[in-house]
Amino acid sequence: METNLDPALSLSELLDRQLVYLCELVDTDSRPARALLTDLLGPSALRPLSRPPAWPSSVADDGTPVEFSIAFNENERPTLRVLGEALAPVPSGAANLSAARRFVRARAAEFGLPLSRFERVHEVFAAADPPNGFGIWQSLAFGPGRRPEFKVYFNPEIRGVDEAPGLVTEAMERLGLGPSCRAVRQRATRPGELGRLDRLAFFALDLHDGPHARVKVYLSHHDAQARDVVAAAGAVDGIDPDEVAEFCALAGGGTETFARRPLVGSYTFLGGARGPAGYSVYVPIRSYVDHDAEAYDRVSALLSRYGFDASVLERAIAGLTRRPLHAGVGLIAHVSLRLGPPRPGVTVYLSTEAYRVFPPRRPMAVGEPGRGEPRPLCANRSESE
Ligand code: TRP
């Protein structure tokens, strides 16, 4: 299904509108966010949405180089995060990778970010001609009254699947995390499945050097069951792996084997520790629901269960689309649970649907419960936060 958007609208105009709304929702100034996104996407984002994406980004299923998420944190207000892929004026794997490095260095100069960790590892994840996947992605996080926080994602498979474990080990060693890396190696994957069903998906770095600066290693687990991510989470001391099982059961609506899109898990490493400090699990909920009304019901139940205000999600969605939730699938892309420091909580990933709304797997039956009503695109400040 095409979107209902005005075809003359450009990607940057749409994202700008969505950002202004979401920034208000989380009570942060939208100006830095808008400037950062304009800079990240460059002139490619000025194309009208009636034309295909300038670059088929895999950040989102419809090729949009941006995905939003709302992070619900214990004892803190929700924050807005933007995952984005830097686009060169004439996008290609190599040109986008250079654009991404330029973006990181320019923001470091602008915001006074320490780059030593980035400089130590970026060439580990370099390739002259990155495959279609990606070179570097960025995450930009905005919270109430805070300066933006930056995270960089590298592609461990940038030189092919077989090279990925060596690249991650090398990067961990360069960051002084060799022992931590060894601490998870045995338990992170099913026996013999590294590079097969279990794949190194991302290697990420926070661009600051506070005590909570994280290094994160992400694995995607194809055809996995909850017990496989429970086993992976077992490499982390001090968290309850059963939480992971329960979360997968609720988010997956009872799915036993996640045979469509893979479950993803990530380990968080903080400087100095001898092992991982935290674990997160990401359920690609869009592959395990018929439509977004079903995803919404599941995610809002999960948010309430963890004590978060589900109305924030409802309002976030209202700022992204007017379509009835049962009329498509994929608006709610992932939902994740973060266990352990620095910030336990739940994150909900939301698509922009700039280029496409995917049709529901099974339409909603008449009289079926579910939140199907159209929502107004309300650009006004919402109260009651
Ligand atoms: N779109 C990709 C995927 O679904 C990458 C991605 C975007 C992703 N946001 C994510 C992966 C959140 C895990 C969690 O795999």
CSV table of N, CA and C in Angstrom, one decimal, residues 21 46 79 90 95 97 115 119 126 144 197 206 220 263 265 270 277 280 294-295 300 320 329 333 342 348 357 380-381:
chain,number,residue,atom,x,y,z
A,21,TYR,N,7.2,16.8,16.3
A,21,TYR,CA,6.1,16.2,17.2
A,21,TYR,C,6.8,15.4,18.3
A,46,LEU,N,16.1,15.6,0.0
A,46,LEU,CA,15.2,16.6,-0.6
A,46,LEU,C,14.4,16.0,-1.7
A,79,THR,N,13.0,8.9,26.4
A,79,THR,CA,13.9,9.6,25.5
A,79,THR,C,13.5,9.2,24.1
A,90,VAL,N,25.7,11.5,-3.7
A,90,VAL,CA,25.4,10.4,-4.6
A,90,VAL,C,25.7,9.2,-3.8
A,95,ALA,N,30.7,5.7,-0.5
A,95,ALA,CA,30.4,7.2,-0.3
A,95,ALA,C,29.7,7.4,1.0
A,97,LEU,N,29.8,5.5,3.6
A,97,LEU,CA,30.7,5.2,4.7
A,97,LEU,C,31.6,6.5,5.0
A,115,LEU,N,36.9,11.2,20.6
A,115,LEU,CA,36.8,10.3,19.5
A,115,LEU,C,37.8,9.2,19.6
A,119,GLU,N,38.3,6.3,16.8
A,119,GLU,CA,39.5,6.2,16.0
A,119,GLU,C,40.2,4.9,16.1
A,126,ALA,N,36.4,-1.4,8.3
A,126,ALA,CA,36.4,-0.7,7.0
A,126,ALA,C,36.5,-1.7,5.9
A,144,PRO,N,14.9,14.9,27.9
A,144,PRO,CA,14.5,16.2,28.4
A,144,PRO,C,15.7,17.0,28.9
A,197,LEU,N,23.4,-19.7,11.9
A,197,LEU,CA,22.1,-19.2,12.4
A,197,LEU,C,22.3,-18.0,13.3
A,206,ASP,N,29.3,4.1,22.3
A,206,ASP,CA,28.9,5.5,22.7
A,206,ASP,C,30.0,6.5,22.4
A,220,SER,N,22.3,-11.6,15.9
A,220,SER,CA,21.0,-12.0,15.5
A,220,SER,C,20.9,-13.5,15.5
A,263,LEU,N,15.3,-13.0,16.3
A,263,LEU,CA,15.5,-12.4,17.6
A,263,LEU,C,16.9,-11.8,17.6
A,265,GLY,N,20.0,-10.1,20.2
A,265,GLY,CA,20.4,-9.8,21.5
A,265,GLY,C,21.6,-9.0,21.5
A,270,LEU,N,30.9,-2.1,29.8
A,270,LEU,CA,31.3,-0.8,30.4
A,270,LEU,C,32.8,-0.9,30.7
A,277,ALA,N,28.0,-6.1,31.3
A,277,ALA,CA,27.3,-5.5,32.4
A,277,ALA,C,25.8,-5.7,32.2
A,280,SER,N,20.4,-7.0,26.3
A,280,SER,CA,19.1,-6.5,25.8
A,280,SER,C,18.6,-7.5,24.8
A,294,GLU,N,-2.5,-5.2,16.6
A,294,GLU,CA,-2.1,-6.3,17.4
A,294,GLU,C,-0.7,-6.0,18.1
A,295,ALA,N,0.2,-5.4,17.3
A,295,ALA,CA,1.5,-5.0,17.9
A,295,ALA,C,1.3,-4.0,19.0
A,300,SER,N,1.7,-2.1,24.4
A,300,SER,CA,1.2,-1.3,25.5
A,300,SER,C,1.0,-2.2,26.7
A,320,LEU,N,3.1,10.1,14.0
A,320,LEU,CA,3.7,9.5,12.8
A,320,LEU,C,2.8,9.2,11.6
A,329,VAL,N,1.2,-3.2,8.6
A,329,VAL,CA,2.0,-3.9,9.6
A,329,VAL,C,3.4,-3.4,9.5
A,333,ALA,N,8.1,-1.7,14.8
A,333,ALA,CA,9.1,-2.6,14.1
A,333,ALA,C,9.7,-3.6,15.1
A,342,PRO,N,23.6,0.6,31.9
A,342,PRO,CA,23.4,1.8,32.7
A,342,PRO,C,21.9,2.2,32.8
A,348,VAL,N,10.7,1.0,22.2
A,348,VAL,CA,9.8,0.7,21.1
A,348,VAL,C,10.3,1.4,19.9
A,357,VAL,N,3.7,1.5,3.3
A,357,VAL,CA,3.0,0.8,4.4
A,357,VAL,C,2.8,-0.6,4.0
A,380,ASN,N,0.0,19.6,18.0
A,380,ASN,CA,0.1,20.4,19.2
A,380,ASN,C,0.8,19.7,20.3
A,381,ARG,N,1.2,20.4,21.2
A,381,ARG,CA,1.8,19.9,22.4
A,381,ARG,C,0.8,19.0,23.1
